[in-house]
Amino acid sequence: MNIKPLIANLDVFTNNPFLNTETHTYSYADLKKEVLRQLNYLKENEVAQHSTVFIQGDFSLSSIALFLALYQNDNVIALNTAANEQEMANKIAVAQAQYLIDTETAQIIRYPMSTQENPLMESLKACGHAGLILFSSGTTSEPKAMLHDLSRLVESYQHKRPRRLSIFLFLLFDHIGGINTLLNILSIGGTATIARIKSPDVVASLIEKYRITVLPTSPTFLNLMLISNVFIHYDLGALRMITYGTEPMPESLLVTLRAYLPHVKFLQTFGTSETGIMNTDSLSSDSLFMRFQEGDTEYRIVDGELWLRSGTQIMGYLNYSMDNFTKDGWFKTGDLVEINADGYLKILGRSKEIINVGGEKVYPAEVESVLMQHPQVKDCKAYGEQNGLTGQFVAAEVVLDADYGETSNDVLRAIRQFCREHMDNYKVPIRLKIVEAIRYSSRYKKLLIAS
């Protein structure tokens, strides 16, 4: 058997710790043993090379080993962490999966082979490469299925110098950010840490216990950590870098985080399921401006929208048109950006989330940044509501400090007045709603609120 470089790396790092859980630490030797066991499992169950295998479950030693075994076997791997049965059924159908393996139970289910294979799959198999299918949300409708050339994606992580970094594997297994973190760890011989429950207290306790140095996460989760006071209750002194992405960071939140963690470097990251994760540099830990490092990534800004073209972008959608791609390969991200004189970019927000007040654009993140400066606001979500005169007006949900000690109407009036003093009138929320908590997805990203 011709062992692929990523698998061969496991012998290079054999004595390094690979994975910390809440109760165990596993070495790279343990991972290699589990990969060989999974390869034998695939052989015993006659899982054919190049067939499509649907993995159900989040990160664990066995799921990571299965992923590597399928990669070694040149399979197409479809990933899913959601437990919703209808969503699973939708994704299995779109992927034309021939096998489902539940990593919790090790159960394998076979499906009949499709009579007509997708041309993209045929093209991938003709190259003899492994594949990766990532999905958009598909709870009630057919999800977008994005096909990556996994062999090419893995190759982009090779030739990195070994580094004994301890990195929290926070983002989900079926998220491009989670795959990016995993491949980075494997390529440098680093140590991953996972948690079954990603509450602020559990995450902070594991950072303290295992002296974790890098935390990739989202602004929403960082704010939940603030609300839970974990920066006070736990020793997070080992942290050296926090990378954040998936949604815009409110500027005032970054300022507060920096006050609690002055020794930590904050790095804005950017990527999409379609293009992969880009290598970025932040202007500084205090700044929301970033730039893309030289390499396989090109970018351009068209009418304020960021377009990307990369060497790790998808082969295509299995079930959708390529309308978001130009004929010459540029992906229209839907993210609106600002660029400064030195070429650094600032992500302002998604074009579909922009609030249009009488022709004036309002970005939810800038409203949230002001709201979160108010001493009685712990969390918030700004969004647009329909209005017959102006098209839309700004509304917001707010989570208040439990000890605000005034009637809710008095507090809301004070918050509105605070907003008027800190931003233009058309950006001030007309409607404020007090809620117990802001709704967010399993990826710790604020959920859209329907207008």
mmCIF file of N, CA, C and O in Angstrom, residues 125-214:
data_model
loop_
_atom_site.group_PDB
_atom_site.id
_atom_site.type_symbol
_atom_site.label_atom_id
_atom_site.label_comp_id
_atom_site.label_asym_id
_atom_site.label_seq_id
_atom_site.Cartn_x
_atom_site.Cartn_y
_atom_site.Cartn_z
ATOM 1 N N LYS A 125 -12.882 10.903 -9.662
ATOM 2 C CA LYS A 125 -12.411 9.520 -9.688
ATOM 3 C C LYS A 125 -11.408 9.287 -10.811
ATOM 4 O O LYS A 125 -10.464 8.500 -10.673
ATOM 5 N N ALA A 126 -11.609 9.991 -11.915
ATOM 6 C CA ALA A 126 -10.678 9.851 -13.046
ATOM 7 C C ALA A 126 -9.279 10.316 -12.657
ATOM 8 O O ALA A 126 -8.284 9.815 -13.187
ATOM 9 N N CYS A 127 -9.206 11.275 -11.714
ATOM 10 C CA CYS A 127 -7.903 11.756 -11.226
ATOM 11 C C CYS A 127 -7.310 10.816 -10.178
ATOM 12 O O CYS A 127 -6.133 10.967 -9.799
ATOM 13 N N GLY A 128 -8.123 9.887 -9.664
ATOM 14 C CA GLY A 128 -7.660 8.994 -8.614
ATOM 15 C C GLY A 128 -7.499 9.683 -7.276
ATOM 16 O O GLY A 128 -6.695 9.252 -6.446
ATOM 17 N N HIS A 129 -8.275 10.758 -7.051
ATOM 18 C CA HIS A 129 -8.131 11.545 -5.827
ATOM 19 C C HIS A 129 -9.261 11.268 -4.844
ATOM 20 O O HIS A 129 -10.356 10.865 -5.235
ATOM 21 N N ALA A 130 -8.976 11.514 -3.569
ATOM 22 C CA ALA A 130 -10.015 11.493 -2.549
ATOM 23 C C ALA A 130 -10.838 12.777 -2.642
ATOM 24 O O ALA A 130 -10.365 13.802 -3.158
ATOM 25 N N GLY A 131 -12.060 12.720 -2.135
ATOM 26 C CA GLY A 131 -12.942 13.890 -2.201
ATOM 27 C C GLY A 131 -13.532 14.225 -0.849
ATOM 28 O O GLY A 131 -13.533 13.413 0.078
ATOM 29 N N LEU A 132 -14.038 15.445 -0.743
ATOM 30 C CA LEU A 132 -14.679 15.928 0.480
ATOM 31 C C LEU A 132 -15.935 16.695 0.099
ATOM 32 O O LEU A 132 -15.881 17.595 -0.748
ATOM 33 N N ILE A 133 -17.055 16.332 0.719
ATOM 34 C CA ILE A 133 -18.320 17.035 0.484
ATOM 35 C C ILE A 133 -18.704 17.792 1.753
ATOM 36 O O ILE A 133 -18.832 17.200 2.827
ATOM 37 N N LEU A 134 -18.855 19.102 1.623
ATOM 38 C CA LEU A 134 -19.351 19.944 2.703
ATOM 39 C C LEU A 134 -20.727 20.474 2.309
ATOM 40 O O LEU A 134 -20.982 20.715 1.128
ATOM 41 N N PHE A 135 -21.575 20.678 3.296
ATOM 42 C CA PHE A 135 -22.958 21.070 3.031
ATOM 43 C C PHE A 135 -23.289 22.418 3.645
ATOM 44 O O PHE A 135 -22.779 22.778 4.707
ATOM 45 N N SER A 136 -24.186 23.128 2.958
ATOM 46 C CA SER A 136 -24.863 24.250 3.598
ATOM 47 C C SER A 136 -25.964 23.667 4.469
ATOM 48 O O SER A 136 -26.194 22.452 4.474
ATOM 49 N N SER A 137 -26.659 24.518 5.218
ATOM 50 C CA SER A 137 -27.740 24.035 6.065
ATOM 51 C C SER A 137 -28.821 23.391 5.210
ATOM 52 O O SER A 137 -29.150 23.881 4.129
ATOM 53 N N GLY A 138 -29.393 22.296 5.714
ATOM 54 C CA GLY A 138 -30.427 21.603 4.946
ATOM 55 C C GLY A 138 -31.509 21.028 5.828
ATOM 56 O O GLY A 138 -31.959 19.908 5.632
ATOM 57 N N THR A 139 -31.946 21.783 6.834
ATOM 58 C CA THR A 139 -32.912 21.264 7.796
ATOM 59 C C THR A 139 -34.258 20.970 7.148
ATOM 60 O O THR A 139 -34.871 19.935 7.393
ATOM 61 N N THR A 140 -34.734 21.873 6.308
ATOM 62 C CA THR A 140 -36.064 21.704 5.726
ATOM 63 C C THR A 140 -36.044 21.626 4.204
ATOM 64 O O THR A 140 -37.066 21.369 3.592
ATOM 65 N N SER A 141 -34.921 21.858 3.581
ATOM 66 C CA SER A 141 -34.851 21.817 2.122
ATOM 67 C C SER A 141 -33.528 21.200 1.708
ATOM 68 O O SER A 141 -32.674 20.902 2.542
ATOM 69 N N GLU A 142 -33.364 21.009 0.413
ATOM 70 C CA GLU A 142 -32.145 20.383 -0.081
ATOM 71 C C GLU A 142 -30.949 21.303 0.153
ATOM 72 O O GLU A 142 -30.947 22.457 -0.261
ATOM 73 N N PRO A 143 -29.906 20.817 0.826
ATOM 74 C CA PRO A 143 -28.734 21.656 1.089
ATOM 75 C C PRO A 143 -27.840 21.744 -0.133
ATOM 76 O O PRO A 143 -27.861 20.870 -1.005
ATOM 77 N N LYS A 144 -27.048 22.793 -0.205
ATOM 78 C CA LYS A 144 -26.006 22.857 -1.219
ATOM 79 C C LYS A 144 -24.908 21.886 -0.830
ATOM 80 O O LYS A 144 -24.460 21.859 0.319
ATOM 81 N N ALA A 145 -24.472 21.079 -1.783
ATOM 82 C CA ALA A 145 -23.390 20.125 -1.545
ATOM 83 C C ALA A 145 -22.180 20.560 -2.357
ATOM 84 O O ALA A 145 -22.239 20.628 -3.595
ATOM 85 N N MET A 146 -21.085 20.858 -1.662
ATOM 86 C CA MET A 146 -19.876 21.389 -2.294
ATOM 87 C C MET A 146 -18.794 20.318 -2.332
ATOM 88 O O MET A 146 -18.438 19.762 -1.288
ATOM 89 N N LEU A 147 -18.287 20.017 -3.517
ATOM 90 C CA LEU A 147 -17.298 18.960 -3.676
ATOM 91 C C LEU A 147 -15.896 19.538 -3.774
ATOM 92 O O LEU A 147 -15.590 20.303 -4.678
ATOM 93 N N HIS A 148 -15.037 19.150 -2.820
ATOM 94 C CA HIS A 148 -13.620 19.501 -2.837
ATOM 95 C C HIS A 148 -12.796 18.322 -3.327
ATOM 96 O O HIS A 148 -13.135 17.156 -3.055
ATOM 97 N N ASP A 149 -11.723 18.608 -4.009
ATOM 98 C CA ASP A 149 -10.684 17.614 -4.265
ATOM 99 C C ASP A 149 -9.864 17.533 -2.982
ATOM 100 O O ASP A 149 -9.032 18.396 -2.700
ATOM 101 N N LEU A 150 -10.120 16.510 -2.161
ATOM 102 C CA LEU A 150 -9.475 16.420 -0.844
ATOM 103 C C LEU A 150 -7.969 16.217 -0.977
ATOM 104 O O LEU A 150 -7.197 16.750 -0.170
ATOM 105 N N SER A 151 -7.529 15.478 -1.985
ATOM 106 C CA SER A 151 -6.088 15.266 -2.177
ATOM 107 C C SER A 151 -5.381 16.591 -2.423
ATOM 108 O O SER A 151 -4.306 16.857 -1.866
ATOM 109 N N ARG A 152 -5.996 17.440 -3.225
ATOM 110 C CA ARG A 152 -5.409 18.751 -3.507
ATOM 111 C C ARG A 152 -5.468 19.652 -2.280
ATOM 112 O O ARG A 152 -4.528 20.401 -1.987
ATOM 113 N N LEU A 153 -6.565 19.565 -1.524
ATOM 114 C CA LEU A 153 -6.706 20.367 -0.309
ATOM 115 C C LEU A 153 -5.632 19.979 0.711
ATOM 116 O O LEU A 153 -4.970 20.848 1.290
ATOM 117 N N VAL A 154 -5.429 18.683 0.920
ATOM 118 C CA VAL A 154 -4.416 18.217 1.873
ATOM 119 C C VAL A 154 -3.026 18.652 1.438
ATOM 120 O O VAL A 154 -2.199 19.061 2.267
ATOM 121 N N GLU A 155 -2.758 18.597 0.149
ATOM 122 C CA GLU A 155 -1.439 18.977 -0.373
ATOM 123 C C GLU A 155 -1.091 20.414 -0.011
ATOM 124 O O GLU A 155 0.069 20.747 0.235
ATOM 125 N N SER A 156 -2.091 21.286 0.080
ATOM 126 C CA SER A 156 -1.832 22.698 0.387
ATOM 127 C C SER A 156 -1.331 22.888 1.819
ATOM 128 O O SER A 156 -0.843 23.965 2.170
ATOM 129 N N TYR A 157 -1.452 21.856 2.666
ATOM 130 C CA TYR A 157 -0.991 21.944 4.054
ATOM 131 C C TYR A 157 0.375 21.296 4.260
ATOM 132 O O TYR A 157 0.927 21.335 5.360
ATOM 133 N N GLN A 158 0.906 20.681 3.222
ATOM 134 C CA GLN A 158 2.193 20.002 3.349
ATOM 135 C C GLN A 158 3.335 21.017 3.406
ATOM 136 O O GLN A 158 3.171 22.192 3.097
ATOM 137 N N HIS A 159 4.498 20.529 3.811
ATOM 138 C CA HIS A 159 5.743 21.320 3.851
ATOM 139 C C HIS A 159 5.704 22.421 4.915
ATOM 140 O O HIS A 159 6.436 23.404 4.812
ATOM 141 N N LYS A 160 4.841 22.270 5.926
ATOM 142 C CA LYS A 160 4.874 23.202 7.050
ATOM 143 C C LYS A 160 5.887 22.685 8.074
ATOM 144 O O LYS A 160 6.030 21.473 8.270
ATOM 145 N N ARG A 161 6.559 23.605 8.736
ATOM 146 C CA ARG A 161 7.556 23.157 9.722
ATOM 147 C C ARG A 161 6.861 22.687 10.986
ATOM 148 O O ARG A 161 5.839 23.248 11.404
ATOM 149 N N PRO A 162 7.403 21.638 11.607
ATOM 150 C CA PRO A 162 6.798 21.122 12.839
ATOM 151 C C PRO A 162 6.770 22.184 13.937
ATOM 152 O O PRO A 162 7.722 22.942 14.114
ATOM 153 N N ARG A 163 5.668 22.235 14.670
ATOM 154 C CA ARG A 163 5.533 23.163 15.787
ATOM 155 C C ARG A 163 4.690 22.503 16.862
ATOM 156 O O ARG A 163 3.620 21.950 16.581
ATOM 157 N N ARG A 164 5.151 22.566 18.090
ATOM 158 C CA ARG A 164 4.446 21.907 19.184
ATOM 159 C C ARG A 164 3.364 22.832 19.751
ATOM 160 O O ARG A 164 3.398 23.217 20.921
ATOM 161 N N LEU A 165 2.435 23.209 18.901
ATOM 162 C CA LEU A 165 1.335 24.061 19.338
ATOM 163 C C LEU A 165 0.201 23.221 19.906
ATOM 164 O O LEU A 165 -0.069 22.115 19.442
ATOM 165 N N SER A 166 -0.462 23.760 20.906
ATOM 166 C CA SER A 166 -1.645 23.121 21.479
ATOM 167 C C SER A 166 -2.861 23.937 21.047
ATOM 168 O O SER A 166 -3.006 25.101 21.437
ATOM 169 N N ILE A 167 -3.721 23.346 20.232
ATOM 170 C CA ILE A 167 -4.798 24.077 19.550
ATOM 171 C C ILE A 167 -6.146 23.472 19.912
ATOM 172 O O ILE A 167 -6.330 22.249 19.857
ATOM 173 N N PHE A 168 -7.093 24.320 20.282
ATOM 174 C CA PHE A 168 -8.448 23.833 20.572
ATOM 175 C C PHE A 168 -9.140 23.539 19.241
ATOM 176 O O PHE A 168 -9.225 24.406 18.369
ATOM 177 N N LEU A 169 -9.629 22.313 19.094
ATOM 178 C CA LEU A 169 -10.359 21.925 17.883
ATOM 179 C C LEU A 169 -11.823 22.283 18.112
ATOM 180 O O LEU A 169 -12.673 21.432 18.372
ATOM 181 N N PHE A 170 -12.111 23.582 18.014
ATOM 182 C CA PHE A 170 -13.404 24.121 18.446
ATOM 183 C C PHE A 170 -14.462 24.044 17.347
ATOM 184 O O PHE A 170 -15.611 23.673 17.600
ATOM 185 N N LEU A 171 -14.099 24.418 16.128
ATOM 186 C CA LEU A 171 -15.072 24.460 15.043
ATOM 187 C C LEU A 171 -15.458 23.038 14.636
ATOM 188 O O LEU A 171 -14.693 22.095 14.817
ATOM 189 N N LEU A 172 -16.637 22.875 14.093
ATOM 190 C CA LEU A 172 -17.198 21.545 13.865
ATOM 191 C C LEU A 172 -16.487 20.773 12.760
ATOM 192 O O LEU A 172 -15.891 21.347 11.846
ATOM 193 N N PHE A 173 -16.607 19.444 12.830
ATOM 194 C CA PHE A 173 -15.997 18.523 11.871
ATOM 195 C C PHE A 173 -16.506 18.780 10.452
ATOM 196 O O PHE A 173 -15.780 18.617 9.471
ATOM 197 N N ASP A 174 -17.788 19.166 10.316
ATOM 198 C CA ASP A 174 -18.358 19.368 8.984
ATOM 199 C C ASP A 174 -18.300 20.832 8.543
ATOM 200 O O ASP A 174 -19.036 21.251 7.649
ATOM 201 N N HIS A 175 -17.423 21.602 9.156
ATOM 202 C CA HIS A 175 -17.227 23.015 8.831
ATOM 203 C C HIS A 175 -15.838 23.174 8.232
ATOM 204 O O HIS A 175 -14.885 22.551 8.695
ATOM 205 N N ILE A 176 -15.705 24.001 7.205
ATOM 206 C CA ILE A 176 -14.395 24.185 6.565
ATOM 207 C C ILE A 176 -13.357 24.667 7.579
ATOM 208 O O ILE A 176 -12.177 24.312 7.494
ATOM 209 N N GLY A 177 -13.794 25.445 8.574
ATOM 210 C CA GLY A 177 -12.871 25.909 9.603
ATOM 211 C C GLY A 177 -12.370 24.771 10.477
ATOM 212 O O GLY A 177 -11.199 24.748 10.885
ATOM 213 N N GLY A 178 -13.240 23.802 10.782
ATOM 214 C CA GLY A 178 -12.830 22.648 11.567
ATOM 215 C C GLY A 178 -11.840 21.777 10.813
ATOM 216 O O GLY A 178 -10.842 21.307 11.375
ATOM 217 N N ILE A 179 -12.102 21.563 9.515
ATOM 218 C CA ILE A 179 -11.176 20.787 8.682
ATOM 219 C C ILE A 179 -9.844 21.508 8.572
ATOM 220 O O ILE A 179 -8.767 20.891 8.638
ATOM 221 N N ASN A 180 -9.877 22.824 8.422
ATOM 222 C CA ASN A 180 -8.651 23.616 8.342
ATOM 223 C C ASN A 180 -7.818 23.452 9.617
ATOM 224 O O ASN A 180 -6.591 23.247 9.551
ATOM 225 N N THR A 181 -8.474 23.525 10.781
ATOM 226 C CA THR A 181 -7.750 23.370 12.047
ATOM 227 C C THR A 181 -7.132 21.978 12.145
ATOM 228 O O THR A 181 -5.969 21.825 12.524
ATOM 229 N N LEU A 182 -7.917 20.950 11.807
ATOM 230 C CA LEU A 182 -7.420 19.574 11.884
ATOM 231 C C LEU A 182 -6.210 19.361 10.976
ATOM 232 O O LEU A 182 -5.190 18.800 11.413
ATOM 233 N N LEU A 183 -6.291 19.799 9.727
ATOM 234 C CA LEU A 183 -5.184 19.586 8.790
ATOM 235 C C LEU A 183 -3.947 20.370 9.205
ATOM 236 O O LEU A 183 -2.815 19.895 9.028
ATOM 237 N N ASN A 184 -4.144 21.554 9.768
ATOM 238 C CA ASN A 184 -3.001 22.309 10.291
ATOM 239 C C ASN A 184 -2.319 21.554 11.423
ATOM 240 O O ASN A 184 -1.087 21.456 11.470
ATOM 241 N N ILE A 185 -3.108 21.029 12.352
ATOM 242 C CA ILE A 185 -2.549 20.293 13.485
ATOM 243 C C ILE A 185 -1.763 19.078 13.003
ATOM 244 O O ILE A 185 -0.629 18.826 13.437
ATOM 245 N N LEU A 186 -2.359 18.299 12.101
ATOM 246 C CA LEU A 186 -1.705 17.088 11.602
ATOM 247 C C LEU A 186 -0.423 17.404 10.840
ATOM 248 O O LEU A 186 0.540 16.638 10.882
ATOM 249 N N SER A 187 -0.414 18.526 10.133
ATOM 250 C CA SER A 187 0.750 18.850 9.299
ATOM 251 C C SER A 187 1.941 19.340 10.114
ATOM 252 O O SER A 187 3.087 19.189 9.681
ATOM 253 N N ILE A 188 1.688 19.902 11.299
ATOM 254 C CA ILE A 188 2.795 20.440 12.107
ATOM 255 C C ILE A 188 3.130 19.562 13.318
ATOM 256 O O ILE A 188 4.070 19.837 14.054
ATOM 257 N N GLY A 189 2.337 18.496 13.531
ATOM 258 C CA GLY A 189 2.563 17.666 14.712
ATOM 259 C C GLY A 189 2.085 18.312 15.985
ATOM 260 O O GLY A 189 2.629 18.066 17.065
ATOM 261 N N GLY A 190 1.057 19.138 15.888
ATOM 262 C CA GLY A 190 0.515 19.822 17.051
ATOM 263 C C GLY A 190 -0.414 18.933 17.856
ATOM 264 O O GLY A 190 -0.637 17.759 17.529
ATOM 265 N N THR A 191 -0.970 19.514 18.907
ATOM 266 C CA THR A 191 -1.891 18.783 19.788
ATOM 267 C C THR A 191 -3.265 19.426 19.725
ATOM 268 O O THR A 191 -3.398 20.642 19.855
ATOM 269 N N ALA A 192 -4.273 18.592 19.511
ATOM 270 C CA ALA A 192 -5.662 19.054 19.473
ATOM 271 C C ALA A 192 -6.332 18.782 20.808
ATOM 272 O O ALA A 192 -5.974 17.829 21.508
ATOM 273 N N THR A 193 -7.302 19.616 21.147
ATOM 274 C CA THR A 193 -8.155 19.364 22.308
ATOM 275 C C THR A 193 -9.605 19.491 21.869
ATOM 276 O O THR A 193 -9.956 20.419 21.134
ATOM 277 N N ILE A 194 -10.438 18.539 22.289
ATOM 278 C CA ILE A 194 -11.857 18.581 21.931
ATOM 279 C C ILE A 194 -12.701 18.519 23.194
ATOM 280 O O ILE A 194 -12.246 18.049 24.241
ATOM 281 N N ALA A 195 -13.936 19.016 23.083
ATOM 282 C CA ALA A 195 -14.888 18.967 24.194
ATOM 283 C C ALA A 195 -16.237 18.533 23.656
ATOM 284 O O ALA A 195 -16.676 19.015 22.607
ATOM 285 N N ARG A 196 -16.887 17.616 24.365
ATOM 286 C CA ARG A 196 -18.220 17.176 23.934
ATOM 287 C C ARG A 196 -19.233 18.306 24.092
ATOM 288 O O ARG A 196 -20.132 18.468 23.278
ATOM 289 N N ILE A 197 -19.098 19.070 25.168
ATOM 290 C CA ILE A 197 -19.978 20.217 25.405
ATOM 291 C C ILE A 197 -19.124 21.470 25.337
ATOM 292 O O ILE A 197 -18.185 21.628 26.117
ATOM 293 N N LYS A 198 -19.444 22.357 24.411
ATOM 294 C CA LYS A 198 -18.623 23.549 24.217
ATOM 295 C C LYS A 198 -19.239 24.745 24.943
ATOM 296 O O LYS A 198 -19.574 25.757 24.338
ATOM 297 N N SER A 199 -19.365 24.612 26.240
ATOM 298 C CA SER A 199 -19.808 25.744 27.043
ATOM 299 C C SER A 199 -18.584 26.581 27.396
ATOM 300 O O SER A 199 -17.456 26.075 27.391
ATOM 301 N N PRO A 200 -18.771 27.867 27.694
ATOM 302 C CA PRO A 200 -17.621 28.697 28.067
ATOM 303 C C PRO A 200 -16.810 28.117 29.217
ATOM 304 O O PRO A 200 -15.576 28.136 29.194
ATOM 305 N N ASP A 201 -17.486 27.572 30.228
ATOM 306 C CA ASP A 201 -16.760 27.031 31.385
ATOM 307 C C ASP A 201 -15.950 25.790 31.011
ATOM 308 O O ASP A 201 -14.811 25.635 31.462
ATOM 309 N N VAL A 202 -16.539 24.902 30.225
ATOM 310 C CA VAL A 202 -15.814 23.692 29.819
ATOM 311 C C VAL A 202 -14.606 24.056 28.966
ATOM 312 O O VAL A 202 -13.496 23.546 29.180
ATOM 313 N N VAL A 203 -14.804 24.943 27.996
ATOM 314 C CA VAL A 203 -13.697 25.349 27.128
ATOM 315 C C VAL A 203 -12.588 26.007 27.947
ATOM 316 O O VAL A 203 -11.398 25.683 27.793
ATOM 317 N N ALA A 204 -12.954 26.920 28.833
ATOM 318 C CA ALA A 204 -11.957 27.612 29.656
ATOM 319 C C ALA A 204 -11.216 26.638 30.570
ATOM 320 O O ALA A 204 -9.997 26.750 30.762
ATOM 321 N N SER A 205 -11.938 25.677 31.138
ATOM 322 C CA SER A 205 -11.287 24.712 32.037
ATOM 323 C C SER A 205 -10.283 23.852 31.284
ATOM 324 O O SER A 205 -9.225 23.504 31.824
ATOM 325 N N LEU A 206 -10.584 23.518 30.032
ATOM 326 C CA LEU A 206 -9.657 22.713 29.231
ATOM 327 C C LEU A 206 -8.450 23.544 28.781
ATOM 328 O O LEU A 206 -7.330 23.023 28.693
ATOM 329 N N ILE A 207 -8.666 24.827 28.497
ATOM 330 C CA ILE A 207 -7.530 25.710 28.179
ATOM 331 C C ILE A 207 -6.577 25.764 29.365
ATOM 332 O O ILE A 207 -5.354 25.685 29.210
ATOM 333 N N GLU A 208 -7.155 25.868 30.559
ATOM 334 C CA GLU A 208 -6.347 25.900 31.778
ATOM 335 C C GLU A 208 -5.646 24.559 32.003
ATOM 336 O O GLU A 208 -4.443 24.506 32.270
ATOM 337 N N LYS A 209 -6.383 23.443 31.878
ATOM 338 C CA LYS A 209 -5.856 22.113 32.177
ATOM 339 C C LYS A 209 -4.730 21.716 31.235
ATOM 340 O O LYS A 209 -3.689 21.193 31.671
ATOM 341 N N TYR A 210 -4.924 21.945 29.926
ATOM 342 C CA TYR A 210 -3.974 21.467 28.936
ATOM 343 C C TYR A 210 -3.042 22.560 28.414
ATOM 344 O O TYR A 210 -2.280 22.325 27.479
ATOM 345 N N ARG A 211 -3.099 23.735 29.011
ATOM 346 C CA ARG A 211 -2.222 24.844 28.627
ATOM 347 C C ARG A 211 -2.318 25.104 27.120
ATOM 348 O O ARG A 211 -1.312 25.173 26.400
ATOM 349 N N ILE A 212 -3.528 25.256 26.635
ATOM 350 C CA ILE A 212 -3.776 25.457 25.205
ATOM 351 C C ILE A 212 -3.283 26.843 24.793
ATOM 352 O O ILE A 212 -3.499 27.832 25.495
ATOM 353 N N THR A 213 -2.647 26.900 23.630
ATOM 354 C CA THR A 213 -2.046 28.153 23.168
ATOM 355 C C THR A 213 -2.850 28.856 22.076
ATOM 356 O O THR A 213 -2.720 30.069 21.910
ATOM 357 N N VAL A 214 -3.672 28.106 21.325
ATOM 358 C CA VAL A 214 -4.421 28.703 20.207
ATOM 359 C C VAL A 214 -5.885 28.303 20.309
ATOM 360 O O VAL A 214 -6.215 27.116 20.429
#
